[in-house]
mmCIF file with all atom_site columns, C-alpha atoms in Angstrom:
data_model
loop_
_atom_site.group_PDB
_atom_site.id
_atom_site.type_symbol
_atom_site.label_atom_id
_atom_site.label_alt_id
_atom_site.label_comp_id
_atom_site.label_asym_id
_atom_site.label_entity_id
_atom_site.label_seq_id
_atom_site.pdbx_PDB_ins_code
_atom_site.Cartn_x
_atom_site.Cartn_y
_atom_site.Cartn_z
_atom_site.occupancy
_atom_site.B_iso_or_equiv
_atom_site.pdbx_formal_charge
_atom_site.auth_seq_id
_atom_site.auth_comp_id
_atom_site.auth_asym_id
_atom_site.auth_atom_id
_atom_site.pdbx_PDB_model_num
ATOM 1   C CA . UNK I 1 1   ? 0.390   0.082   0.066   1.00 53.00 ? 1   UNK I CA 1
ATOM 2   C CA . UNK I 1 2   ? 2.692   2.231   0.715   1.00 59.00 ? 2   UNK I CA 1
ATOM 3   C CA . UNK I 1 3   ? 4.321   1.968   -2.866  1.00 79.00 ? 3   UNK I CA 1
ATOM 4   C CA . UNK I 1 4   ? 1.043   3.096   -4.268  1.00 88.00 ? 4   UNK I CA 1
ATOM 5   C CA . UNK I 1 5   ? 0.899   6.453   -6.375  1.00 94.00 ? 5   UNK I CA 1
ATOM 6   C CA . UNK I 1 6   ? -0.478  9.143   -4.357  1.00 95.00 ? 6   UNK I CA 1
ATOM 7   C CA . UNK I 1 7   ? -3.783  9.908   -6.215  1.00 96.00 ? 7   UNK I CA 1
ATOM 8   C CA . UNK I 1 8   ? -4.700  6.437   -5.796  1.00 96.00 ? 8   UNK I CA 1
ATOM 9   C CA . UNK I 1 9   ? -4.004  5.765   -2.214  1.00 96.00 ? 9   UNK I CA 1
ATOM 10  C CA . UNK I 1 10  ? -6.020  9.450   -1.580  1.00 96.00 ? 10  UNK I CA 1
ATOM 11  C CA . UNK I 1 11  ? -9.134  7.988   -3.507  1.00 97.00 ? 11  UNK I CA 1
ATOM 12  C CA . UNK I 1 12  ? -8.607  4.808   -1.628  1.00 96.00 ? 12  UNK I CA 1
ATOM 13  C CA . UNK I 1 13  ? -8.365  6.477   1.706   1.00 96.00 ? 13  UNK I CA 1
ATOM 14  C CA . UNK I 1 14  ? -11.582 8.929   1.110   1.00 97.00 ? 14  UNK I CA 1
ATOM 15  C CA . UNK I 1 15  ? -13.666 5.658   -0.202  1.00 97.00 ? 15  UNK I CA 1
ATOM 16  C CA . UNK I 1 16  ? -12.723 3.984   3.390   1.00 97.00 ? 16  UNK I CA 1
ATOM 17  C CA . UNK I 1 17  ? -13.437 7.086   5.305   1.00 97.00 ? 17  UNK I CA 1
ATOM 18  C CA . UNK I 1 18  ? -16.778 7.559   3.335   1.00 97.00 ? 18  UNK I CA 1
ATOM 19  C CA . UNK I 1 19  ? -17.987 3.791   4.171   1.00 97.00 ? 19  UNK I CA 1
ATOM 20  C CA . UNK I 1 20  ? -16.774 4.408   7.728   1.00 97.00 ? 20  UNK I CA 1
ATOM 21  C CA . UNK I 1 21  ? -19.046 7.347   7.907   1.00 97.00 ? 21  UNK I CA 1
ATOM 22  C CA . UNK I 1 22  ? -21.816 5.261   6.096   1.00 96.00 ? 22  UNK I CA 1
ATOM 23  C CA . UNK I 1 23  ? -21.732 2.810   9.170   1.00 95.00 ? 23  UNK I CA 1
ATOM 24  C CA . UNK I 1 24  ? -20.733 5.403   11.850  1.00 96.00 ? 24  UNK I CA 1
ATOM 25  C CA . UNK I 1 25  ? -23.843 8.004   11.263  1.00 96.00 ? 25  UNK I CA 1
ATOM 26  C CA . UNK I 1 26  ? -27.516 7.826   12.011  1.00 95.00 ? 26  UNK I CA 1
ATOM 27  C CA . UNK I 1 27  ? -31.018 9.288   11.390  1.00 95.00 ? 27  UNK I CA 1
ATOM 28  C CA . UNK I 1 28  ? -30.823 12.669  9.948   1.00 96.00 ? 28  UNK I CA 1
ATOM 29  C CA . UNK I 1 29  ? -26.814 12.957  9.517   1.00 96.00 ? 29  UNK I CA 1
ATOM 30  C CA . UNK I 1 30  ? -27.151 9.661   7.758   1.00 96.00 ? 30  UNK I CA 1
ATOM 31  C CA . UNK I 1 31  ? -29.816 10.337  5.675   1.00 95.00 ? 31  UNK I CA 1
ATOM 32  C CA . UNK I 1 32  ? -28.414 13.831  4.480   1.00 95.00 ? 32  UNK I CA 1
ATOM 33  C CA . UNK I 1 33  ? -24.679 12.272  3.528   1.00 96.00 ? 33  UNK I CA 1
ATOM 34  C CA . UNK I 1 34  ? -26.417 9.725   1.118   1.00 95.00 ? 34  UNK I CA 1
ATOM 35  C CA . UNK I 1 35  ? -28.638 12.245  -0.209  1.00 93.00 ? 35  UNK I CA 1
ATOM 36  C CA . UNK I 1 36  ? -26.009 14.652  -0.606  1.00 95.00 ? 36  UNK I CA 1
ATOM 37  C CA . UNK I 1 37  ? -23.054 12.076  -2.162  1.00 96.00 ? 37  UNK I CA 1
ATOM 38  C CA . UNK I 1 38  ? -24.879 9.355   -3.879  1.00 96.00 ? 38  UNK I CA 1
ATOM 39  C CA . UNK I 1 39  ? -26.707 10.459  -7.601  1.00 96.00 ? 39  UNK I CA 1
ATOM 40  C CA . UNK I 1 40  ? -29.905 10.407  -7.140  1.00 94.00 ? 40  UNK I CA 1
ATOM 41  C CA . UNK I 1 41  ? -31.935 11.123  -11.149 1.00 92.00 ? 41  UNK I CA 1
ATOM 42  C CA . UNK I 1 42  ? -34.566 12.986  -9.657  1.00 92.00 ? 42  UNK I CA 1
ATOM 43  C CA . UNK I 1 43  ? -32.215 15.127  -7.737  1.00 93.00 ? 43  UNK I CA 1
ATOM 44  C CA . UNK I 1 44  ? -29.674 15.640  -10.768 1.00 93.00 ? 44  UNK I CA 1
ATOM 45  C CA . UNK I 1 45  ? -32.572 16.460  -13.290 1.00 91.00 ? 45  UNK I CA 1
ATOM 46  C CA . UNK I 1 46  ? -36.612 17.155  -11.675 1.00 90.00 ? 46  UNK I CA 1
ATOM 47  C CA . UNK I 1 47  ? -39.191 15.698  -13.479 1.00 86.00 ? 47  UNK I CA 1
ATOM 48  C CA . UNK I 1 48  ? -40.439 18.241  -15.451 1.00 79.00 ? 48  UNK I CA 1
ATOM 49  C CA . UNK I 1 49  ? -37.428 19.923  -15.476 1.00 79.00 ? 49  UNK I CA 1
ATOM 50  C CA . UNK I 1 50  ? -35.763 21.592  -18.667 1.00 82.00 ? 50  UNK I CA 1
ATOM 51  C CA . UNK I 1 51  ? -32.016 20.789  -17.493 1.00 85.00 ? 51  UNK I CA 1
ATOM 52  C CA . UNK I 1 52  ? -29.820 19.620  -14.794 1.00 90.00 ? 52  UNK I CA 1
ATOM 53  C CA . UNK I 1 53  ? -30.164 21.125  -11.265 1.00 91.00 ? 53  UNK I CA 1
ATOM 54  C CA . UNK I 1 54  ? -26.668 22.713  -10.673 1.00 92.00 ? 54  UNK I CA 1
ATOM 55  C CA . UNK I 1 55  ? -26.547 21.726  -7.288  1.00 92.00 ? 55  UNK I CA 1
ATOM 56  C CA . UNK I 1 56  ? -26.511 18.448  -7.861  1.00 93.00 ? 56  UNK I CA 1
ATOM 57  C CA . UNK I 1 57  ? -23.832 18.135  -10.464 1.00 95.00 ? 57  UNK I CA 1
ATOM 58  C CA . UNK I 1 58  ? -21.195 17.180  -7.624  1.00 96.00 ? 58  UNK I CA 1
ATOM 59  C CA . UNK I 1 59  ? -23.016 13.893  -7.109  1.00 96.00 ? 59  UNK I CA 1
ATOM 60  C CA . UNK I 1 60  ? -21.949 13.061  -10.448 1.00 96.00 ? 60  UNK I CA 1
ATOM 61  C CA . UNK I 1 61  ? -18.491 12.228  -9.038  1.00 97.00 ? 61  UNK I CA 1
ATOM 62  C CA . UNK I 1 62  ? -19.094 12.102  -5.221  1.00 97.00 ? 62  UNK I CA 1
ATOM 63  C CA . UNK I 1 63  ? -21.717 8.872   -5.642  1.00 96.00 ? 63  UNK I CA 1
ATOM 64  C CA . UNK I 1 64  ? -18.192 6.985   -6.328  1.00 96.00 ? 64  UNK I CA 1
ATOM 65  C CA . UNK I 1 65  ? -17.071 7.407   -2.792  1.00 97.00 ? 65  UNK I CA 1
ATOM 66  C CA . UNK I 1 66  ? -20.062 5.360   -1.457  1.00 96.00 ? 66  UNK I CA 1
ATOM 67  C CA . UNK I 1 67  ? -20.866 1.696   -1.320  1.00 94.00 ? 67  UNK I CA 1
ATOM 68  C CA . UNK I 1 68  ? -23.814 -0.768  -0.624  1.00 89.00 ? 68  UNK I CA 1
ATOM 69  C CA . UNK I 1 69  ? -21.593 -3.149  1.843   1.00 89.00 ? 69  UNK I CA 1
ATOM 70  C CA . UNK I 1 70  ? -17.828 -4.257  2.374   1.00 92.00 ? 70  UNK I CA 1
ATOM 71  C CA . UNK I 1 71  ? -17.890 -6.678  -0.752  1.00 89.00 ? 71  UNK I CA 1
ATOM 72  C CA . UNK I 1 72  ? -19.023 -3.892  -2.838  1.00 89.00 ? 72  UNK I CA 1
ATOM 73  C CA . UNK I 1 73  ? -15.883 -1.896  -1.652  1.00 93.00 ? 73  UNK I CA 1
ATOM 74  C CA . UNK I 1 74  ? -13.577 -4.551  -1.710  1.00 92.00 ? 74  UNK I CA 1
ATOM 75  C CA . UNK I 1 75  ? -13.986 -5.132  -5.190  1.00 88.00 ? 75  UNK I CA 1
ATOM 76  C CA . UNK I 1 76  ? -13.949 -1.662  -6.615  1.00 91.00 ? 76  UNK I CA 1
ATOM 77  C CA . UNK I 1 77  ? -10.710 -0.917  -4.243  1.00 94.00 ? 77  UNK I CA 1
ATOM 78  C CA . UNK I 1 78  ? -9.236  -4.297  -5.900  1.00 90.00 ? 78  UNK I CA 1
ATOM 79  C CA . UNK I 1 79  ? -9.544  -2.783  -9.500  1.00 87.00 ? 79  UNK I CA 1
ATOM 80  C CA . UNK I 1 80  ? -8.751  0.472   -8.708  1.00 93.00 ? 80  UNK I CA 1
ATOM 81  C CA . UNK I 1 81  ? -5.367  -0.800  -6.863  1.00 92.00 ? 81  UNK I CA 1
ATOM 82  C CA . UNK I 1 82  ? -4.711  -2.553  -9.698  1.00 87.00 ? 82  UNK I CA 1
ATOM 83  C CA . UNK I 1 83  ? -5.582  -0.396  -12.891 1.00 89.00 ? 83  UNK I CA 1
ATOM 84  C CA . UNK I 1 84  ? -6.007  2.749   -11.277 1.00 93.00 ? 84  UNK I CA 1
ATOM 85  C CA . UNK I 1 85  ? -2.160  3.109   -10.125 1.00 93.00 ? 85  UNK I CA 1
ATOM 86  C CA . UNK I 1 86  ? -1.160  1.558   -13.698 1.00 90.00 ? 86  UNK I CA 1
ATOM 87  C CA . UNK I 1 87  ? -2.648  4.333   -15.482 1.00 94.00 ? 87  UNK I CA 1
ATOM 88  C CA . UNK I 1 88  ? -1.827  6.960   -12.623 1.00 95.00 ? 88  UNK I CA 1
ATOM 89  C CA . UNK I 1 89  ? 2.092   5.994   -13.246 1.00 92.00 ? 89  UNK I CA 1
ATOM 90  C CA . UNK I 1 90  ? 1.633   6.401   -17.262 1.00 91.00 ? 90  UNK I CA 1
ATOM 91  C CA . UNK I 1 91  ? -0.781  9.972   -16.776 1.00 94.00 ? 91  UNK I CA 1
ATOM 92  C CA . UNK I 1 92  ? 0.621   11.376  -13.776 1.00 94.00 ? 92  UNK I CA 1
ATOM 93  C CA . UNK I 1 93  ? -1.418  12.877  -10.813 1.00 95.00 ? 93  UNK I CA 1
ATOM 94  C CA . UNK I 1 94  ? -3.411  15.307  -12.084 1.00 95.00 ? 94  UNK I CA 1
ATOM 95  C CA . UNK I 1 95  ? -4.583  13.829  -15.647 1.00 96.00 ? 95  UNK I CA 1
ATOM 96  C CA . UNK I 1 96  ? -5.398  10.649  -13.544 1.00 96.00 ? 96  UNK I CA 1
ATOM 97  C CA . UNK I 1 97  ? -7.669  12.608  -10.778 1.00 97.00 ? 97  UNK I CA 1
ATOM 98  C CA . UNK I 1 98  ? -9.290  14.288  -13.675 1.00 97.00 ? 98  UNK I CA 1
ATOM 99  C CA . UNK I 1 99  ? -9.833  10.677  -15.557 1.00 97.00 ? 99  UNK I CA 1
ATOM 100 C CA . UNK I 1 100 ? -11.237 9.218   -12.502 1.00 98.00 ? 100 UNK I CA 1
ATOM 101 C CA . UNK I 1 101 ? -13.783 12.097  -12.183 1.00 97.00 ? 101 UNK I CA 1
ATOM 102 C CA . UNK I 1 102 ? -14.627 12.196  -15.837 1.00 97.00 ? 102 UNK I CA 1
ATOM 103 C CA . UNK I 1 103 ? -15.119 8.269   -16.038 1.00 97.00 ? 103 UNK I CA 1
ATOM 104 C CA . UNK I 1 104 ? -17.458 8.282   -12.663 1.00 97.00 ? 104 UNK I CA 1
ATOM 105 C CA . UNK I 1 105 ? -19.461 10.998  -14.370 1.00 97.00 ? 105 UNK I CA 1
ATOM 106 C CA . UNK I 1 106 ? -19.613 9.274   -17.605 1.00 96.00 ? 106 UNK I CA 1
ATOM 107 C CA . UNK I 1 107 ? -20.811 6.144   -15.919 1.00 94.00 ? 107 UNK I CA 1
ATOM 108 C CA . UNK I 1 108 ? -23.659 7.985   -14.119 1.00 94.00 ? 108 UNK I CA 1
ATOM 109 C CA . UNK I 1 109 ? -24.949 9.973   -17.064 1.00 95.00 ? 109 UNK I CA 1
ATOM 110 C CA . UNK I 1 110 ? -24.774 6.790   -19.569 1.00 93.00 ? 110 UNK I CA 1
ATOM 111 C CA . UNK I 1 111 ? -26.850 4.895   -16.498 1.00 91.00 ? 111 UNK I CA 1
ATOM 112 C CA . UNK I 1 112 ? -29.157 7.589   -16.330 1.00 91.00 ? 112 UNK I CA 1
ATOM 113 C CA . UNK I 1 113 ? -29.432 8.382   -19.963 1.00 89.00 ? 113 UNK I CA 1
ATOM 114 C CA . UNK I 1 114 ? -30.398 4.286   -20.934 1.00 84.00 ? 114 UNK I CA 1
ATOM 115 C CA . UNK I 1 115 ? -32.419 3.955   -17.494 1.00 78.00 ? 115 UNK I CA 1
ATOM 116 C CA . UNK I 1 116 ? -35.112 6.682   -18.898 1.00 73.00 ? 116 UNK I CA 1
ATOM 117 C CA . UNK I 1 117 ? -37.693 7.941   -16.826 1.00 76.00 ? 117 UNK I CA 1
ATOM 118 C CA . UNK I 1 118 ? -37.273 5.265   -13.802 1.00 79.00 ? 118 UNK I CA 1
ATOM 119 C CA . UNK I 1 119 ? -35.916 6.889   -10.591 1.00 85.00 ? 119 UNK I CA 1
ATOM 120 C CA . UNK I 1 120 ? -32.153 5.934   -10.461 1.00 88.00 ? 120 UNK I CA 1
ATOM 121 C CA . UNK I 1 121 ? -30.142 5.935   -7.289  1.00 90.00 ? 121 UNK I CA 1
ATOM 122 C CA . UNK I 1 122 ? -26.517 5.187   -7.874  1.00 92.00 ? 122 UNK I CA 1
ATOM 123 C CA . UNK I 1 123 ? -23.647 4.260   -5.657  1.00 94.00 ? 123 UNK I CA 1
ATOM 124 C CA . UNK I 1 124 ? -20.059 2.790   -6.047  1.00 93.00 ? 124 UNK I CA 1
ATOM 125 C CA . UNK I 1 125 ? -16.924 3.493   -7.797  1.00 94.00 ? 125 UNK I CA 1
ATOM 126 C CA . UNK I 1 126 ? -17.456 1.181   -10.603 1.00 90.00 ? 126 UNK I CA 1
ATOM 127 C CA . UNK I 1 127 ? -17.783 3.698   -13.284 1.00 92.00 ? 127 UNK I CA 1
ATOM 128 C CA . UNK I 1 128 ? -14.805 4.907   -12.576 1.00 95.00 ? 128 UNK I CA 1
ATOM 129 C CA . UNK I 1 129 ? -13.096 1.446   -12.284 1.00 93.00 ? 129 UNK I CA 1
ATOM 130 C CA . UNK I 1 130 ? -14.015 0.401   -15.354 1.00 91.00 ? 130 UNK I CA 1
ATOM 131 C CA . UNK I 1 131 ? -12.748 3.904   -16.601 1.00 94.00 ? 131 UNK I CA 1
ATOM 132 C CA . UNK I 1 132 ? -9.490  3.155   -15.314 1.00 94.00 ? 132 UNK I CA 1
ATOM 133 C CA . UNK I 1 133 ? -9.727  -0.249  -16.768 1.00 89.00 ? 133 UNK I CA 1
ATOM 134 C CA . UNK I 1 134 ? -10.565 1.397   -20.220 1.00 89.00 ? 134 UNK I CA 1
ATOM 135 C CA . UNK I 1 135 ? -7.526  3.512   -20.000 1.00 92.00 ? 135 UNK I CA 1
ATOM 136 C CA . UNK I 1 136 ? -4.881  0.764   -19.041 1.00 87.00 ? 136 UNK I CA 1
ATOM 137 C CA . UNK I 1 137 ? -5.971  -0.690  -22.426 1.00 82.00 ? 137 UNK I CA 1
ATOM 138 C CA . UNK I 1 138 ? -4.360  1.830   -23.999 1.00 81.00 ? 138 UNK I CA 1
ATOM 139 C CA . UNK I 1 139 ? -1.224  1.594   -22.487 1.00 81.00 ? 139 UNK I CA 1
ATOM 140 C CA . UNK I 1 140 ? -1.357  -2.288  -22.793 1.00 76.00 ? 140 UNK I CA 1
ATOM 141 C CA . UNK I 1 141 ? -1.957  -1.627  -26.509 1.00 70.00 ? 141 UNK I CA 1
ATOM 142 C CA . UNK I 1 142 ? 0.713   0.703   -26.883 1.00 66.00 ? 142 UNK I CA 1
ATOM 143 C CA . UNK I 1 143 ? 3.494   -2.022  -26.125 1.00 58.00 ? 143 UNK I CA 1
ATOM 144 C CA . UNK I 1 144 ? 5.810   -3.079  -28.656 1.00 62.00 ? 144 UNK I CA 1
ATOM 145 C CA . UNK I 1 145 ? 5.436   -6.969  -27.853 1.00 64.00 ? 145 UNK I CA 1
ATOM 146 C CA . UNK I 1 146 ? 2.766   -8.625  -30.016 1.00 63.00 ? 146 UNK I CA 1
ATOM 147 C CA . UNK I 1 147 ? 1.917   -11.214 -27.287 1.00 65.00 ? 147 UNK I CA 1
ATOM 148 C CA . UNK I 1 148 ? 0.769   -8.286  -25.007 1.00 61.00 ? 148 UNK I CA 1
ATOM 149 C CA . UNK I 1 149 ? -1.058  -6.450  -27.284 1.00 61.00 ? 149 UNK I CA 1
ATOM 150 C CA . UNK I 1 150 ? -2.840  -9.834  -28.139 1.00 68.00 ? 150 UNK I CA 1
ATOM 151 C CA . UNK I 1 151 ? -3.497  -10.263 -24.574 1.00 68.00 ? 151 UNK I CA 1
ATOM 152 C CA . UNK I 1 152 ? -4.735  -6.460  -23.930 1.00 62.00 ? 152 UNK I CA 1
ATOM 153 C CA . UNK I 1 153 ? -7.337  -7.337  -27.083 1.00 64.00 ? 153 UNK I CA 1
ATOM 154 C CA . UNK I 1 154 ? -8.781  -10.718 -25.444 1.00 67.00 ? 154 UNK I CA 1
ATOM 155 C CA . UNK I 1 155 ? -8.954  -9.077  -21.956 1.00 63.00 ? 155 UNK I CA 1
ATOM 156 C CA . UNK I 1 156 ? -10.827 -6.212  -23.729 1.00 65.00 ? 156 UNK I CA 1
ATOM 157 C CA . UNK I 1 157 ? -13.258 -8.778  -25.527 1.00 65.00 ? 157 UNK I CA 1
ATOM 158 C CA . UNK I 1 158 ? -13.917 -11.166 -22.598 1.00 65.00 ? 158 UNK I CA 1
ATOM 159 C CA . UNK I 1 159 ? -14.239 -8.305  -19.684 1.00 60.00 ? 159 UNK I CA 1
ATOM 160 C CA . UNK I 1 160 ? -16.840 -5.983  -22.057 1.00 62.00 ? 160 UNK I CA 1
ATOM 161 C CA . UNK I 1 161 ? -18.492 -9.417  -23.339 1.00 62.00 ? 161 UNK I CA 1
ATOM 162 C CA . UNK I 1 162 ? -19.278 -10.714 -20.026 1.00 59.00 ? 162 UNK I CA 1
ATOM 163 C CA . UNK I 1 163 ? -20.403 -7.097  -18.760 1.00 59.00 ? 163 UNK I CA 1
ATOM 164 C CA . UNK I 1 164 ? -23.018 -7.100  -21.800 1.00 59.00 ? 164 UNK I CA 1
ATOM 165 C CA . UNK I 1 165 ? -23.893 -10.958 -21.147 1.00 58.00 ? 165 UNK I CA 1
ATOM 166 C CA . UNK I 1 166 ? -23.925 -10.880 -17.525 1.00 53.00 ? 166 UNK I CA 1
ATOM 167 C CA . UNK I 1 167 ? -26.085 -7.043  -18.013 1.00 53.00 ? 167 UNK I CA 1
ATOM 168 C CA . UNK I 1 168 ? -28.512 -8.268  -20.830 1.00 53.00 ? 168 UNK I CA 1
ATOM 169 C CA . UNK I 1 169 ? -29.274 -11.737 -19.016 1.00 50.00 ? 169 UNK I CA 1
ATOM 170 C CA . UNK I 1 170 ? -30.126 -10.184 -15.822 1.00 45.00 ? 170 UNK I CA 1
ATOM 171 C CA . UNK I 1 171 ? -27.653 -13.039 -14.166 1.00 41.00 ? 171 UNK I CA 1
ATOM 172 C CA . UNK I 1 172 ? -25.272 -10.473 -12.768 1.00 41.00 ? 172 UNK I CA 1
ATOM 173 C CA . UNK I 1 173 ? -28.276 -8.875  -10.697 1.00 43.00 ? 173 UNK I CA 1
ATOM 174 C CA . UNK I 1 174 ? -29.131 -12.310 -9.687  1.00 35.00 ? 174 UNK I CA 1
ATOM 175 C CA . UNK I 1 175 ? -25.899 -13.558 -8.283  1.00 37.00 ? 175 UNK I CA 1
ATOM 176 C CA . UNK I 1 176 ? -25.011 -10.156 -6.653  1.00 40.00 ? 176 UNK I CA 1
ATOM 177 C CA . UNK I 1 177 ? -28.253 -9.926  -4.760  1.00 39.00 ? 177 UNK I CA 1
ATOM 178 C CA . UNK I 1 178 ? -28.986 -6.398  -6.071  1.00 48.00 ? 178 UNK I CA 1
ATOM 179 C CA . UNK I 1 179 ? -29.460 -4.059  -9.091  1.00 55.00 ? 179 UNK I CA 1
ATOM 180 C CA . UNK I 1 180 ? -25.817 -3.639  -10.885 1.00 65.00 ? 180 UNK I CA 1
ATOM 181 C CA . UNK I 1 181 ? -25.306 -0.268  -13.096 1.00 65.00 ? 181 UNK I CA 1
ATOM 182 C CA . UNK I 1 182 ? -23.937 -2.318  -16.101 1.00 77.00 ? 182 UNK I CA 1
ATOM 183 C CA . UNK I 1 183 ? -24.639 0.422   -18.500 1.00 84.00 ? 183 UNK I CA 1
ATOM 184 C CA . UNK I 1 184 ? -22.316 3.081   -16.094 1.00 88.00 ? 184 UNK I CA 1
ATOM 185 C CA . UNK I 1 185 ? -19.676 0.105   -16.118 1.00 86.00 ? 185 UNK I CA 1
ATOM 186 C CA . UNK I 1 186 ? -20.034 0.595   -20.378 1.00 86.00 ? 186 UNK I CA 1
ATOM 187 C CA . UNK I 1 187 ? -20.295 4.425   -20.357 1.00 91.00 ? 187 UNK I CA 1
ATOM 188 C CA . UNK I 1 188 ? -16.760 4.303   -17.978 1.00 93.00 ? 188 UNK I CA 1
ATOM 189 C CA . UNK I 1 189 ? -14.896 1.755   -19.678 1.00 91.00 ? 189 UNK I CA 1
ATOM 190 C CA . UNK I 1 190 ? -15.551 3.807   -23.006 1.00 92.00 ? 190 UNK I CA 1
ATOM 191 C CA . UNK I 1 191 ? -14.805 7.013   -21.717 1.00 95.00 ? 191 UNK I CA 1
ATOM 192 C CA . UNK I 1 192 ? -11.741 5.754   -20.119 1.00 94.00 ? 192 UNK I CA 1
ATOM 193 C CA . UNK I 1 193 ? -10.272 4.817   -23.032 1.00 91.00 ? 193 UNK I CA 1
ATOM 194 C CA . UNK I 1 194 ? -10.983 7.603   -25.368 1.00 93.00 ? 194 UNK I CA 1
ATOM 195 C CA . UNK I 1 195 ? -9.876  9.840   -22.405 1.00 95.00 ? 195 UNK I CA 1
ATOM 196 C CA . UNK I 1 196 ? -6.695  8.333   -22.161 1.00 91.00 ? 196 UNK I CA 1
ATOM 197 C CA . UNK I 1 197 ? -5.644  9.286   -25.947 1.00 90.00 ? 197 UNK I CA 1
ATOM 198 C CA . UNK I 1 198 ? -6.979  12.938  -25.086 1.00 91.00 ? 198 UNK I CA 1
ATOM 199 C CA . UNK I 1 199 ? -5.353  13.908  -21.595 1.00 88.00 ? 199 UNK I CA 1
ATOM 200 C CA . UNK I 1 200 ? -1.642  15.123  -21.092 1.00 79.00 ? 200 UNK I CA 1
ATOM 201 C CA . UNK I 1 201 ? 0.688   12.435  -20.002 1.00 67.00 ? 201 UNK I CA 1
ATOM 202 C CA . UNK I 1 202 ? 0.764   8.718   -21.375 1.00 57.00 ? 202 UNK I CA 1
ATOM 203 C CA . UNK I 1 203 ? 4.563   7.859   -20.833 1.00 55.00 ? 203 UNK I CA 1
ATOM 204 C CA . UNK I 1 204 ? 5.555   4.838   -19.688 1.00 51.00 ? 204 UNK I CA 1
ATOM 205 C CA . UNK I 1 205 ? 6.656   5.460   -15.852 1.00 51.00 ? 205 UNK I CA 1
ATOM 206 C CA . UNK I 1 206 ? 10.337  5.829   -15.193 1.00 51.00 ? 206 UNK I CA 1
ATOM 207 C CA . UNK I 1 207 ? 12.110  2.834   -13.308 1.00 44.00 ? 207 UNK I CA 1
ATOM 208 C CA . UNK I 1 208 ? 14.462  3.881   -10.692 1.00 48.00 ? 208 UNK I CA 1
ATOM 209 C CA . UNK I 1 209 ? 17.588  2.169   -10.760 1.00 49.00 ? 209 UNK I CA 1
ATOM 210 C CA . UNK I 1 210 ? 18.136  -0.220  -7.549  1.00 47.00 ? 210 UNK I CA 1
ATOM 211 C CA . UNK I 1 211 ? 20.322  1.373   -4.837  1.00 49.00 ? 211 UNK I CA 1
ATOM 212 C CA . UNK I 1 212 ? 24.056  -0.176  -4.648  1.00 46.00 ? 212 UNK I CA 1
ATOM 213 C CA . UNK I 1 213 ? 24.993  -1.977  -1.691  1.00 47.00 ? 213 UNK I CA 1
ATOM 214 C CA . UNK I 1 214 ? 21.459  -2.422  -0.417  1.00 45.00 ? 214 UNK I CA 1
#
């Protein structure tokens, strides 16, 4: 954990702190905390409104710091630590944090758009985490090794194929015991892949030579 790049470490700590607050707060304090940070479609775009509620725009990102239970948090953190740290070492701190925010927003907007008029309340970092996997593919494909490019392509096809299959069949919701934002996953993944080409950075991380005599 101490070898994590700073952005991934900070995001991890914020998610853990938010999860702790979810389990500590009670009553009106808990309700305020959840309603303020979660993405709620009726608050973001009031029924009958002609546009989004500007005061709810931060929820496009803040919902990513809330999680339903420990397993939900652990799964998202596992992917974030694996793919997020890889992407941050290529992009750098500020572009990486911007990528996290934009892919989280893309995931929420994708779920909101395809949900239609049905009310939506969403929490979890899955959209942003899928965004990191999409961005990671860019750097894996840029490798000069054909074997690594083939593995990256296989990963993309399997990753998105399973997401599509579980989403269409409803099997993912059944296995998880809750409704899963598969459209948010796809939206975050596509946004991450595209933004990885548009954001500054993208250079391979420099490897530090080992210290002599240690």
